[in-house]
Short mmCIF file of C-alpha atoms in Angstrom, two decimals:
data_model
loop_
_atom_site.label_atom_id
_atom_site.label_comp_id
_atom_site.label_asym_id
_atom_site.label_seq_id
_atom_site.Cartn_x
_atom_site.Cartn_y
_atom_site.Cartn_z
CA UNK A 1 113.68 196.94 11.21
CA UNK A 2 114.57 195.78 7.83
CA UNK A 3 116.41 198.41 5.53
CA UNK A 4 117.93 198.71 2.40
CA UNK A 5 121.64 200.05 1.51
CA UNK A 6 120.03 202.78 -1.08
CA UNK A 7 123.41 204.24 -2.27
CA UNK A 8 127.05 204.67 -1.12
CA UNK A 9 128.75 207.58 -1.90
CA UNK A 10 132.47 208.48 -1.39
CA UNK A 11 131.38 210.46 1.77
CA UNK A 12 127.76 209.31 3.00
CA UNK A 13 125.33 206.81 2.74
CA UNK A 14 121.46 206.85 2.04
CA UNK A 15 118.98 204.34 3.30
CA UNK A 16 115.41 203.55 2.84
CA UNK A 17 113.65 201.67 5.61
CA UNK A 18 111.82 198.55 4.40
CA UNK A 19 107.95 199.36 5.02
CA UNK A 20 104.65 200.14 3.51
CA UNK A 21 104.13 203.14 5.17
CA UNK A 22 104.09 206.66 3.21
CA UNK A 23 107.29 208.71 3.90
CA UNK A 24 107.18 208.07 7.93
CA UNK A 25 107.39 205.09 9.56
CA UNK A 26 105.59 204.27 12.64
CA UNK A 27 107.84 204.82 15.67
CA UNK A 28 111.35 206.64 15.65
CA UNK A 29 114.27 204.76 15.26
CA UNK A 30 118.14 205.10 15.69
CA UNK A 31 120.86 204.63 13.09
CA UNK A 32 124.05 204.04 14.22
CA UNK A 33 127.33 203.93 12.11
CA UNK A 34 130.40 201.38 13.60
CA UNK A 35 128.48 201.24 17.01
CA UNK A 36 128.26 205.28 16.95
CA UNK A 37 124.58 206.59 17.37
CA UNK A 38 124.49 209.47 14.14
CA UNK A 39 120.78 210.31 13.81
CA UNK A 40 117.52 209.56 15.56
CA UNK A 41 114.55 209.91 13.12
CA UNK A 42 111.16 208.50 11.79
CA UNK A 43 111.53 209.39 8.18
CA UNK A 44 111.62 206.49 5.62
CA UNK A 45 114.61 207.67 3.56
CA UNK A 46 118.05 209.22 5.17
CA UNK A 47 121.27 210.02 4.12
CA UNK A 48 124.33 209.98 6.68
CA UNK A 49 127.28 212.01 6.03
CA UNK A 50 130.31 212.65 7.63
CA UNK A 51 132.18 209.28 6.57
CA UNK A 52 135.63 208.67 4.86
CA UNK A 53 136.13 207.21 1.34
CA UNK A 54 137.28 203.71 0.40
CA UNK A 55 136.16 202.56 4.02
CA UNK A 56 134.11 199.47 5.11
CA UNK A 57 131.16 200.30 7.51
CA UNK A 58 128.52 198.56 9.20
CA UNK A 59 125.19 200.26 9.61
CA UNK A 60 122.79 199.35 12.45
CA UNK A 61 119.19 200.38 12.49
CA UNK A 62 117.11 199.86 15.99
CA UNK A 63 113.54 200.27 17.53
CA UNK A 64 112.10 199.34 19.87
CA UNK A 65 111.53 195.61 18.12
CA UNK A 66 114.56 195.27 17.58
CA UNK A 67 118.26 195.71 15.32
CA UNK A 68 118.95 195.02 12.03
CA UNK A 69 122.78 195.50 10.86
CA UNK A 70 123.95 195.90 7.25
CA UNK A 71 127.53 196.63 5.92
CA UNK A 72 128.72 198.66 3.02
CA UNK A 73 132.00 200.42 1.50
CA UNK A 74 131.94 204.10 0.48
CA UNK A 75 133.00 204.79 -3.11
CA UNK A 76 136.86 205.32 -4.30
CA UNK A 77 138.41 208.25 -3.79
CA UNK A 78 141.71 209.43 -5.75
CA UNK A 79 142.12 213.18 -4.10
CA UNK A 80 140.13 215.90 -2.57
CA UNK A 81 140.54 218.89 -3.94
CA UNK A 82 139.17 222.15 -1.83
CA UNK A 83 138.25 225.22 -3.85
CA UNK A 84 139.57 227.58 -1.56
CA UNK A 85 143.35 226.32 -2.61
CA UNK A 86 142.53 227.62 -6.18
CA UNK A 87 141.77 231.25 -5.42
CA UNK A 88 138.26 231.23 -4.14
CA UNK A 89 137.25 233.32 -1.83
CA UNK A 90 133.82 232.29 -0.32
CA UNK A 91 132.88 235.89 0.79
CA UNK A 92 129.61 236.18 -1.65
CA UNK A 93 130.93 239.58 -3.20
CA UNK A 94 134.27 238.73 -5.08
CA UNK A 95 133.17 236.13 -8.14
CA UNK A 96 134.64 232.88 -8.08
CA UNK A 97 133.63 231.13 -11.28
CA UNK A 98 137.20 230.71 -12.57
CA UNK A 99 138.86 229.36 -9.27
CA UNK A 100 136.41 226.84 -9.25
CA UNK A 101 136.26 225.95 -12.80
CA UNK A 102 139.94 225.53 -12.18
CA UNK A 103 139.42 222.70 -9.80
CA UNK A 104 137.18 221.15 -11.92
CA UNK A 105 139.14 221.22 -14.70
CA UNK A 106 142.31 219.82 -12.64
CA UNK A 107 140.10 216.91 -10.71
CA UNK A 108 141.12 213.48 -12.28
CA UNK A 109 139.12 210.19 -12.44
CA UNK A 110 137.27 209.36 -9.11
CA UNK A 111 138.33 212.97 -7.71
CA UNK A 112 136.09 215.21 -5.49
CA UNK A 113 135.88 219.00 -5.83
CA UNK A 114 135.13 220.01 -2.35
CA UNK A 115 133.07 223.43 -1.79
CA UNK A 116 133.94 224.08 1.91
CA UNK A 117 131.54 226.50 4.10
CA UNK A 118 130.88 230.09 2.50
CA UNK A 119 129.17 231.90 -0.01
CA UNK A 120 130.51 231.46 -4.03
CA UNK A 121 129.31 233.92 -6.33
CA UNK A 122 129.76 232.38 -9.46
CA UNK A 123 128.67 232.19 -13.28
CA UNK A 124 128.18 228.39 -14.82
CA UNK A 125 130.27 225.62 -13.94
CA UNK A 126 130.93 222.64 -16.30
CA UNK A 127 131.10 219.32 -14.41
CA UNK A 128 132.59 216.42 -15.98
CA UNK A 129 132.94 212.72 -16.39
CA UNK A 130 134.14 210.78 -13.08
CA UNK A 131 134.15 213.06 -10.25
CA UNK A 132 132.11 214.02 -7.34
CA UNK A 133 131.21 217.37 -6.77
CA UNK A 134 130.79 217.73 -2.12
CA UNK A 135 128.91 220.95 -1.38
CA UNK A 136 129.62 220.82 2.44
CA UNK A 137 127.32 221.93 4.99
CA UNK A 138 127.13 225.83 4.99
CA UNK A 139 128.79 226.41 1.77
CA UNK A 140 126.20 228.19 -1.37
CA UNK A 141 127.16 228.35 -4.79
CA UNK A 142 125.21 231.62 -5.51
CA UNK A 143 124.50 232.28 -9.16
CA UNK A 144 125.55 235.80 -10.63
CA UNK A 145 122.91 238.07 -11.42
CA UNK A 146 124.10 239.29 -14.69
CA UNK A 147 122.90 237.61 -17.90
CA UNK A 148 125.94 238.49 -19.74
CA UNK A 149 127.75 236.61 -17.31
CA UNK A 150 126.15 233.65 -18.41
CA UNK A 151 127.67 231.14 -21.59
CA UNK A 152 125.03 230.51 -24.17
CA UNK A 153 124.46 226.72 -24.87
CA UNK A 154 123.09 226.78 -29.19
CA UNK A 155 120.60 225.04 -29.64
CA UNK A 156 121.10 222.55 -32.64
CA UNK A 157 124.46 222.71 -34.50
CA UNK A 158 124.73 220.65 -37.92
CA UNK A 159 128.04 218.28 -37.70
CA UNK A 160 130.42 219.07 -40.08
CA UNK A 161 130.04 216.29 -42.67
CA UNK A 162 126.46 216.99 -42.65
CA UNK A 163 124.77 213.94 -41.57
CA UNK A 164 123.61 214.68 -37.98
CA UNK A 165 122.71 217.62 -35.45
CA UNK A 166 124.73 218.28 -31.99
CA UNK A 167 121.94 219.40 -29.57
CA UNK A 168 123.36 221.77 -26.73
CA UNK A 169 120.11 223.34 -24.97
CA UNK A 170 116.33 223.42 -25.05
CA UNK A 171 113.63 225.50 -24.03
CA UNK A 172 110.46 224.05 -23.39
CA UNK A 173 111.09 220.79 -25.71
CA UNK A 174 112.69 222.61 -28.76
CA UNK A 175 116.16 223.09 -29.48
CA UNK A 176 116.44 226.42 -28.78
CA UNK A 177 119.43 228.41 -27.86
CA UNK A 178 119.73 229.07 -23.63
CA UNK A 179 122.17 230.41 -21.17
CA UNK A 180 124.20 227.77 -19.60
CA UNK A 181 123.17 226.67 -15.88
CA UNK A 182 124.72 227.22 -12.91
CA UNK A 183 125.85 223.67 -13.01
CA UNK A 184 126.16 222.30 -16.08
CA UNK A 185 126.74 219.24 -17.28
CA UNK A 186 127.08 217.97 -21.28
CA UNK A 187 128.15 214.16 -22.61
CA UNK A 188 129.29 213.63 -18.37
CA UNK A 189 128.90 209.95 -17.22
CA UNK A 190 129.74 208.64 -13.45
CA UNK A 191 129.11 212.01 -12.14
CA UNK A 192 128.07 212.64 -7.83
CA UNK A 193 126.88 215.65 -6.55
CA UNK A 194 126.40 215.86 -2.75
CA UNK A 195 126.58 217.18 0.43
CA UNK A 196 124.51 219.36 2.83
CA UNK A 197 125.04 222.85 1.06
CA UNK A 198 122.87 224.71 -1.29
CA UNK A 199 122.98 225.38 -4.94
CA UNK A 200 121.23 228.97 -5.11
CA UNK A 201 120.55 229.78 -8.91
CA UNK A 202 119.49 233.64 -7.40
CA UNK A 203 116.21 234.09 -9.58
CA UNK A 204 115.15 236.63 -7.07
CA UNK A 205 117.68 238.55 -7.81
CA UNK A 206 118.07 240.30 -11.18
CA UNK A 207 115.75 240.01 -14.10
CA UNK A 208 115.28 236.71 -14.41
CA UNK A 209 111.44 236.14 -13.47
CA UNK A 210 110.31 239.90 -15.38
CA UNK A 211 108.75 239.08 -18.74
CA UNK A 212 109.33 235.22 -18.29
CA UNK A 213 108.16 234.46 -21.54
CA UNK A 214 110.47 236.99 -23.29
CA UNK A 215 113.46 235.91 -25.35
CA UNK A 216 116.49 238.46 -23.89
CA UNK A 217 119.68 237.25 -25.57
CA UNK A 218 118.83 234.02 -25.00
CA UNK A 219 116.16 231.77 -22.73
CA UNK A 220 116.69 231.65 -19.13
CA UNK A 221 118.92 228.79 -17.58
CA UNK A 222 118.37 226.22 -15.57
CA UNK A 223 120.02 225.93 -12.35
CA UNK A 224 121.30 222.29 -13.09
CA UNK A 225 121.20 220.82 -16.20
CA UNK A 226 122.28 217.68 -17.36
CA UNK A 227 122.54 217.16 -20.78
CA UNK A 228 123.00 213.49 -22.38
CA UNK A 229 124.47 212.29 -19.26
CA UNK A 230 124.41 208.92 -17.96
CA UNK A 231 125.04 207.35 -14.31
CA UNK A 232 124.72 210.86 -12.58
CA UNK A 233 123.24 210.93 -8.82
CA UNK A 234 122.52 213.61 -6.38
CA UNK A 235 122.31 213.31 -2.75
CA UNK A 236 120.95 215.73 0.19
CA UNK A 237 121.73 218.90 -1.58
CA UNK A 238 119.34 222.07 -1.55
CA UNK A 239 118.72 223.57 -4.90
CA UNK A 240 116.63 226.83 -4.74
CA UNK A 241 116.02 229.96 -6.38
CA UNK A 242 116.14 228.83 -10.04
CA UNK A 243 115.85 231.60 -12.89
CA UNK A 244 113.73 228.75 -14.46
CA UNK A 245 113.19 225.15 -14.46
CA UNK A 246 115.38 224.03 -11.13
CA UNK A 247 116.90 220.86 -12.20
CA UNK A 248 116.37 219.45 -15.77
CA UNK A 249 117.76 215.98 -16.95
CA UNK A 250 118.09 215.73 -20.74
CA UNK A 251 118.70 213.10 -22.47
CA UNK A 252 119.95 211.19 -19.47
CA UNK A 253 119.80 207.63 -18.13
CA UNK A 254 120.54 206.00 -15.06
CA UNK A 255 119.92 209.55 -12.89
CA UNK A 256 119.30 208.69 -9.06
CA UNK A 257 118.38 211.36 -6.54
CA UNK A 258 118.34 211.15 -2.99
CA UNK A 259 117.36 213.73 -0.09
CA UNK A 260 117.20 216.40 -1.88
CA UNK A 261 115.52 219.47 -1.42
CA UNK A 262 114.21 221.96 -4.11
CA UNK A 263 112.58 225.04 -2.93
CA UNK A 264 111.46 227.99 -4.99
CA UNK A 265 108.94 231.02 -4.07
CA UNK A 266 105.43 230.04 -4.89
CA UNK A 267 104.99 232.84 -7.48
CA UNK A 268 108.26 232.50 -9.46
CA UNK A 269 107.30 231.70 -13.21
CA UNK A 270 108.30 227.98 -14.77
CA UNK A 271 110.07 227.15 -11.79
CA UNK A 272 109.57 223.57 -11.70
CA UNK A 273 111.28 221.47 -9.63
CA UNK A 274 112.39 218.57 -11.75
CA UNK A 275 111.76 218.27 -15.41
CA UNK A 276 113.46 214.47 -16.69
CA UNK A 277 113.06 215.25 -20.24
CA UNK A 278 113.68 211.75 -22.97
CA UNK A 279 115.27 210.04 -19.85
CA UNK A 280 115.35 206.19 -18.46
CA UNK A 281 115.83 204.78 -15.58
CA UNK A 282 115.23 207.57 -13.41
CA UNK A 283 114.86 207.00 -9.36
CA UNK A 284 113.69 209.97 -7.02
CA UNK A 285 114.15 208.82 -3.24
CA UNK A 286 113.46 210.45 -0.06
CA UNK A 287 113.34 213.99 -1.62
CA UNK A 288 111.01 217.45 -0.86
CA UNK A 289 110.20 220.07 -3.74
CA UNK A 290 107.94 223.38 -3.02
CA UNK A 291 108.14 225.60 -5.94
CA UNK A 292 106.22 227.88 -8.31
CA UNK A 293 104.95 225.05 -11.16
CA UNK A 294 104.81 222.04 -11.25
CA UNK A 295 107.01 219.67 -8.82
CA UNK A 296 107.96 216.72 -11.11
CA UNK A 297 106.92 217.25 -14.83
CA UNK A 298 108.13 214.17 -17.22
CA UNK A 299 108.63 215.19 -20.97
CA UNK A 300 110.01 214.25 -23.91
CA UNK A 301 110.57 217.31 -26.07
CA UNK A 302 107.90 218.25 -29.04
CA UNK A 303 107.44 217.45 -32.40
CA UNK A 304 110.84 218.12 -34.23
CA UNK A 305 112.44 216.86 -31.47
CA UNK A 306 110.53 213.48 -31.61
CA UNK A 307 110.81 212.61 -35.15
CA UNK A 308 114.57 213.97 -35.67
CA UNK A 309 116.34 212.92 -31.91
CA UNK A 310 113.41 210.47 -30.64
CA UNK A 311 113.54 209.06 -27.01
CA UNK A 312 110.58 208.66 -25.06
CA UNK A 313 110.77 208.99 -20.55
CA UNK A 314 110.47 205.74 -19.59
CA UNK A 315 111.26 203.65 -16.12
CA UNK A 316 110.38 206.29 -14.01
CA UNK A 317 110.05 205.45 -10.15
CA UNK A 318 109.11 208.17 -7.50
CA UNK A 319 108.96 206.75 -3.93
CA UNK A 320 108.85 208.45 -0.36
CA UNK A 321 108.71 211.79 -1.41
CA UNK A 322 107.10 215.02 -0.31
CA UNK A 323 105.79 217.37 -3.20
CA UNK A 324 104.07 220.96 -2.11
CA UNK A 325 103.12 223.63 -3.82
CA UNK A 326 103.07 224.28 -7.07
CA UNK A 327 100.58 223.85 -10.34
CA UNK A 328 101.16 220.08 -9.93
CA UNK A 329 102.46 217.35 -7.98
CA UNK A 330 103.78 215.27 -10.70
CA UNK A 331 102.74 215.99 -14.39
CA UNK A 332 103.28 214.09 -17.13
CA UNK A 333 103.37 216.69 -20.28
CA UNK A 334 102.67 218.27 -22.10
CA UNK A 335 106.06 218.80 -24.15
CA UNK A 336 106.41 214.83 -24.38
CA UNK A 337 105.85 214.27 -28.29
CA UNK A 338 108.47 211.15 -27.90
CA UNK A 339 106.25 209.80 -25.09
CA UNK A 340 105.98 208.73 -21.50
CA UNK A 341 105.45 205.44 -20.20
CA UNK A 342 106.13 203.46 -17.06
CA UNK A 343 105.95 205.70 -14.37
CA UNK A 344 105.50 204.59 -10.85
CA UNK A 345 104.95 207.06 -8.37
CA UNK A 346 104.21 205.57 -4.54
CA UNK A 347 104.45 206.03 -0.85
CA UNK A 348 104.44 209.92 -1.65
CA UNK A 349 102.84 212.68 0.33
CA UNK A 350 101.43 215.65 -2.07
CA UNK A 351 100.33 218.91 -0.19
CA UNK A 352 99.29 222.10 -1.36
CA UNK A 353 99.56 221.61 -4.79
CA UNK A 354 96.57 222.81 -7.63
CA UNK A 355 96.49 219.20 -8.93
CA UNK A 356 97.76 215.88 -7.53
CA UNK A 357 98.31 213.64 -10.96
CA UNK A 358 98.01 216.13 -13.67
CA UNK A 359 97.85 214.78 -17.45
CA UNK A 360 98.65 217.22 -20.14
CA UNK A 361 98.91 217.27 -24.25
CA UNK A 362 97.10 218.85 -27.09
CA UNK A 363 97.09 218.59 -30.54
CA UNK A 364 100.58 218.64 -32.62
CA UNK A 365 102.39 216.59 -30.02
CA UNK A 366 102.52 213.62 -32.65
CA UNK A 367 101.95 209.99 -33.04
CA UNK A 368 104.47 208.69 -30.82
CA UNK A 369 103.05 211.31 -27.85
CA UNK A 370 101.88 208.07 -26.05
CA UNK A 371 101.53 208.11 -22.22
CA UNK A 372 101.00 204.75 -21.26
CA UNK A 373 101.41 202.70 -18.11
CA UNK A 374 101.62 205.40 -15.48
CA UNK A 375 100.61 204.18 -11.88
CA UNK A 376 100.00 206.14 -8.68
CA UNK A 377 99.81 204.58 -5.81
CA UNK A 378 99.58 204.66 -1.57
CA UNK A 379 99.89 208.10 -1.93
CA UNK A 380 98.42 211.19 0.54
CA UNK A 381 97.10 214.23 -1.16
CA UNK A 382 96.35 217.07 1.74
CA UNK A 383 94.44 220.48 0.70
CA UNK A 384 95.33 219.64 -3.03
CA UNK A 385 92.41 221.48 -4.95
CA UNK A 386 92.31 218.77 -8.29
CA UNK A 387 93.55 215.34 -7.14
CA UNK A 388 93.33 213.70 -10.95
CA UNK A 389 92.97 215.86 -14.23
CA UNK A 390 93.47 214.62 -17.78
CA UNK A 391 93.47 217.37 -20.51
CA UNK A 392 94.25 216.71 -23.78
CA UNK A 393 93.41 220.76 -24.72
CA UNK A 394 95.80 221.96 -22.95
CA UNK A 395 96.27 225.45 -24.25
CA UNK A 396 100.18 225.59 -24.42
CA UNK A 397 102.67 227.13 -26.75
CA UNK A 398 101.89 230.39 -29.56
CA UNK A 399 99.27 228.42 -31.13
CA UNK A 400 97.69 227.11 -28.14
CA UNK A 401 94.47 229.33 -28.41
CA UNK A 402 94.12 228.31 -31.88
CA UNK A 403 91.04 226.59 -33.54
CA UNK A 404 93.13 223.63 -34.45
CA UNK A 405 94.33 222.78 -30.69
CA UNK A 406 90.81 223.69 -28.94
CA UNK A 407 88.36 222.78 -31.45
CA UNK A 408 86.08 220.40 -29.27
CA UNK A 409 84.67 218.77 -32.61
CA UNK A 410 86.00 215.83 -34.07
CA UNK A 411 89.04 216.50 -36.25
CA UNK A 412 90.95 213.62 -38.42
CA UNK A 413 93.14 211.16 -37.01
CA UNK A 414 96.83 212.11 -38.11
CA UNK A 415 100.34 212.47 -37.79
CA UNK A 416 100.26 214.74 -34.84
CA UNK A 417 97.44 213.06 -32.82
CA UNK A 418 98.39 212.46 -29.14
CA UNK A 419 97.25 209.36 -27.34
CA UNK A 420 96.59 208.27 -23.76
CA UNK A 421 96.79 204.84 -22.59
CA UNK A 422 96.42 203.25 -19.34
CA UNK A 423 96.73 205.55 -16.00
CA UNK A 424 95.82 203.64 -12.70
CA UNK A 425 95.53 205.22 -9.21
CA UNK A 426 95.33 203.45 -6.21
CA UNK A 427 94.99 203.79 -2.89
CA UNK A 428 94.91 207.44 -2.36
CA UNK A 429 93.49 209.34 0.32
CA UNK A 430 92.91 213.18 -0.35
CA UNK A 431 91.76 215.59 2.23
CA UNK A 432 90.92 219.25 1.64
CA UNK A 433 89.67 219.20 -1.95
CA UNK A 434 88.08 222.16 -3.54
CA UNK A 435 87.50 222.03 -7.36
CA UNK A 436 86.96 218.87 -8.23
CA UNK A 437 88.31 215.15 -7.95
CA UNK A 438 88.73 213.96 -11.57
CA UNK A 439 87.95 216.08 -14.62
CA UNK A 440 89.26 214.19 -17.71
CA UNK A 441 88.66 215.49 -21.24
CA UNK A 442 89.84 213.40 -24.42
CA UNK A 443 89.80 214.32 -27.54
CA UNK A 444 86.56 213.58 -29.71
CA UNK A 445 88.94 212.07 -32.74
CA UNK A 446 91.13 209.93 -29.81
CA UNK A 447 89.60 209.42 -26.87
CA UNK A 448 91.10 208.37 -23.23
CA UNK A 449 92.13 205.17 -23.17
CA UNK A 450 91.49 203.66 -19.91
CA UNK A 451 91.42 205.43 -16.10
CA UNK A 452 91.45 203.15 -13.60
CA UNK A 453 90.32 204.53 -9.64
CA UNK A 454 90.57 202.01 -7.11
CA UNK A 455 90.56 202.16 -3.47
CA UNK A 456 90.33 206.29 -3.33
CA UNK A 457 88.74 208.56 -0.53
CA UNK A 458 88.33 212.00 -1.26
CA UNK A 459 86.84 214.84 1.11
CA UNK A 460 85.96 218.48 0.03
CA UNK A 461 86.78 221.47 2.09
CA UNK A 462 83.00 222.88 3.17
CA UNK A 463 81.66 225.00 0.75
CA UNK A 464 82.26 228.19 2.96
CA UNK A 465 86.09 227.86 2.17
CA UNK A 466 85.91 226.70 -1.72
CA UNK A 467 86.69 228.69 -4.47
CA UNK A 468 85.62 228.09 -8.01
CA UNK A 469 88.72 227.29 -10.24
CA UNK A 470 90.08 226.65 -13.79
CA UNK A 471 90.33 222.54 -13.35
CA UNK A 472 92.10 221.89 -16.81
CA UNK A 473 93.72 224.72 -18.84
CA UNK A 474 91.46 224.65 -22.09
CA UNK A 475 89.33 227.16 -23.84
CA UNK A 476 85.72 227.51 -23.04
CA UNK A 477 85.47 225.07 -20.23
CA UNK A 478 83.78 226.10 -16.79
CA UNK A 479 85.13 226.84 -13.82
CA UNK A 480 84.15 224.05 -10.86
CA UNK A 481 84.30 223.96 -7.43
CA UNK A 482 82.72 220.97 -5.38
CA UNK A 483 82.48 218.26 -8.05
CA UNK A 484 83.01 215.17 -8.27
CA UNK A 485 83.47 213.27 -11.13
CA UNK A 486 83.46 214.96 -14.81
CA UNK A 487 84.76 212.76 -18.00
CA UNK A 488 84.38 213.36 -21.63
CA UNK A 489 85.79 211.29 -24.52
CA UNK A 490 86.88 208.65 -22.26
CA UNK A 491 86.79 204.57 -23.87
CA UNK A 492 87.16 202.95 -20.04
CA UNK A 493 86.54 204.68 -16.81
CA UNK A 494 87.00 202.09 -14.12
CA UNK A 495 85.79 203.04 -10.38
CA UNK A 496 86.46 200.85 -7.78
CA UNK A 497 85.89 201.14 -4.16
CA UNK A 498 85.75 204.66 -3.91
CA UNK A 499 84.34 207.06 -1.15
CA UNK A 500 83.63 211.00 -2.46
CA UNK A 501 82.87 212.82 1.07
CA UNK A 502 81.22 216.41 1.00
CA UNK A 503 80.97 217.06 -2.67
CA UNK A 504 78.03 219.24 -4.29
CA UNK A 505 76.64 216.37 -6.55
CA UNK A 506 76.23 212.96 -5.48
CA UNK A 507 77.17 211.12 -8.98
CA UNK A 508 79.33 211.22 -12.00
CA UNK A 509 79.00 213.56 -15.25
CA UNK A 510 79.61 211.03 -18.27
CA UNK A 511 79.63 211.96 -21.71
CA UNK A 512 81.09 209.58 -24.52
CA UNK A 513 82.27 207.36 -22.09
CA UNK A 514 82.23 204.21 -23.72
CA UNK A 515 82.45 202.25 -20.57
CA UNK A 516 82.16 202.72 -17.07
CA UNK A 517 82.66 200.22 -15.04
CA UNK A 518 81.67 201.28 -11.42
CA UNK A 519 81.61 199.44 -8.03
CA UNK A 520 81.02 200.40 -4.58
CA UNK A 521 80.99 204.18 -5.39
CA UNK A 522 79.62 205.93 -2.38
CA UNK A 523 78.60 209.75 -2.05
CA UNK A 524 78.62 210.59 2.00
CA UNK A 525 76.73 214.43 2.78
CA UNK A 526 78.95 215.39 5.41
CA UNK A 527 82.47 216.99 5.06
CA UNK A 528 85.66 215.61 7.15
CA UNK A 529 88.82 216.73 7.25
CA UNK A 530 90.07 213.43 7.88
CA UNK A 531 89.03 209.85 7.45
#
């Protein structure tokens, strides 16, 4: 069984099995480090801890077909700083913010700040370059409940010479003053956060989720906020109970996520799992996200940020990961005025989300709000109500229900008209669909350019188990149940080798679809729970 060393940290390593299966191997295998068995598993991506820095290791993967070995070296570490030696108590009662921050501030280049077992009540912590934060198994960084203990990050400050702006914070795509996050990094490079411990935003306590769209002092914090950073890695940690978006990489490049867990209650408001905003070269590997909103939402700001600080989100790869519950498994938009391109989601399992692939935008996002080269392939969807939705009338923002946004009549193409380019979905199996297989609604003045579905099987729930629902969030659009395909204002829709099982209809509903390429599209009357 072949594998790759995906990442070697100072005290741990992540590997990925090289195969074609989704998330799991076809048989259990063993992992040995220097001849000692460390783990038996059938996951495609796993991390092994308990290693020492600056050390050479031989890692072997062994199954019934044989054994494969590879060598690696863990990262260099100058010093290990235990936060308890700085005064942190870890009793969950006394606040430890200043003690932990002292350890971080004292950490030299290539040093590690160590969080041992315990519950550390803390306000926001500001990390710095060329360091590691090790949250060990049994350790919890627990956010304070009181807003007053969270510093404010001004959204935008004019530079002294008046020639530029310094951006410290963001709220839903605009440079708005927000509370600092429990883990905050600003203009940081070469940062690792690893360990089997927990970063708990404590959003279920206090009043973070009460009137969530009302600004009180400042906008709600994330749990992890990476602002204008470079070369950041997260491995193995659990991040939970976020006051708002959980992990928010912002204008950050070279970000790698390995085997992390993100969990928020299903009814927690706006608690997206991960929102890379204006980020480039992002890898999400072997992770599990289960939240109260979109699991992963790829964004690039609203109109002001696109015009003044333009940076698209691009070169994003999500693989061998589990995306569960929430509104969308992987969402593009809607705050993406700088555009999103070159996104690949492959060999993942989507389970229990409202929507699988979710594309959303609206008038007002601007001419650079172009989504293009989005590829979903080798995906299993289980009990996803709506596998594919494309919506150019998304009713977000204070003006979301205005005539300008929701008018379904053709309007002039102008400097605020967005665009959806080519979206591909290939080798998808979805069981337990409810409301629709595909809904695509483009603007009458700018059609969706190209939707390609190839080798897709969708099975609907029995009628008795379905509930009509709002497939796309726009005004004056009917609820649906058991609907196969509805497409409107699309230049090209290609469907090749498609099986639709148990839908109420037996043909696509197309309105203003210029080019419809259909090959081997089969409707099956009976309902099946599996293929």
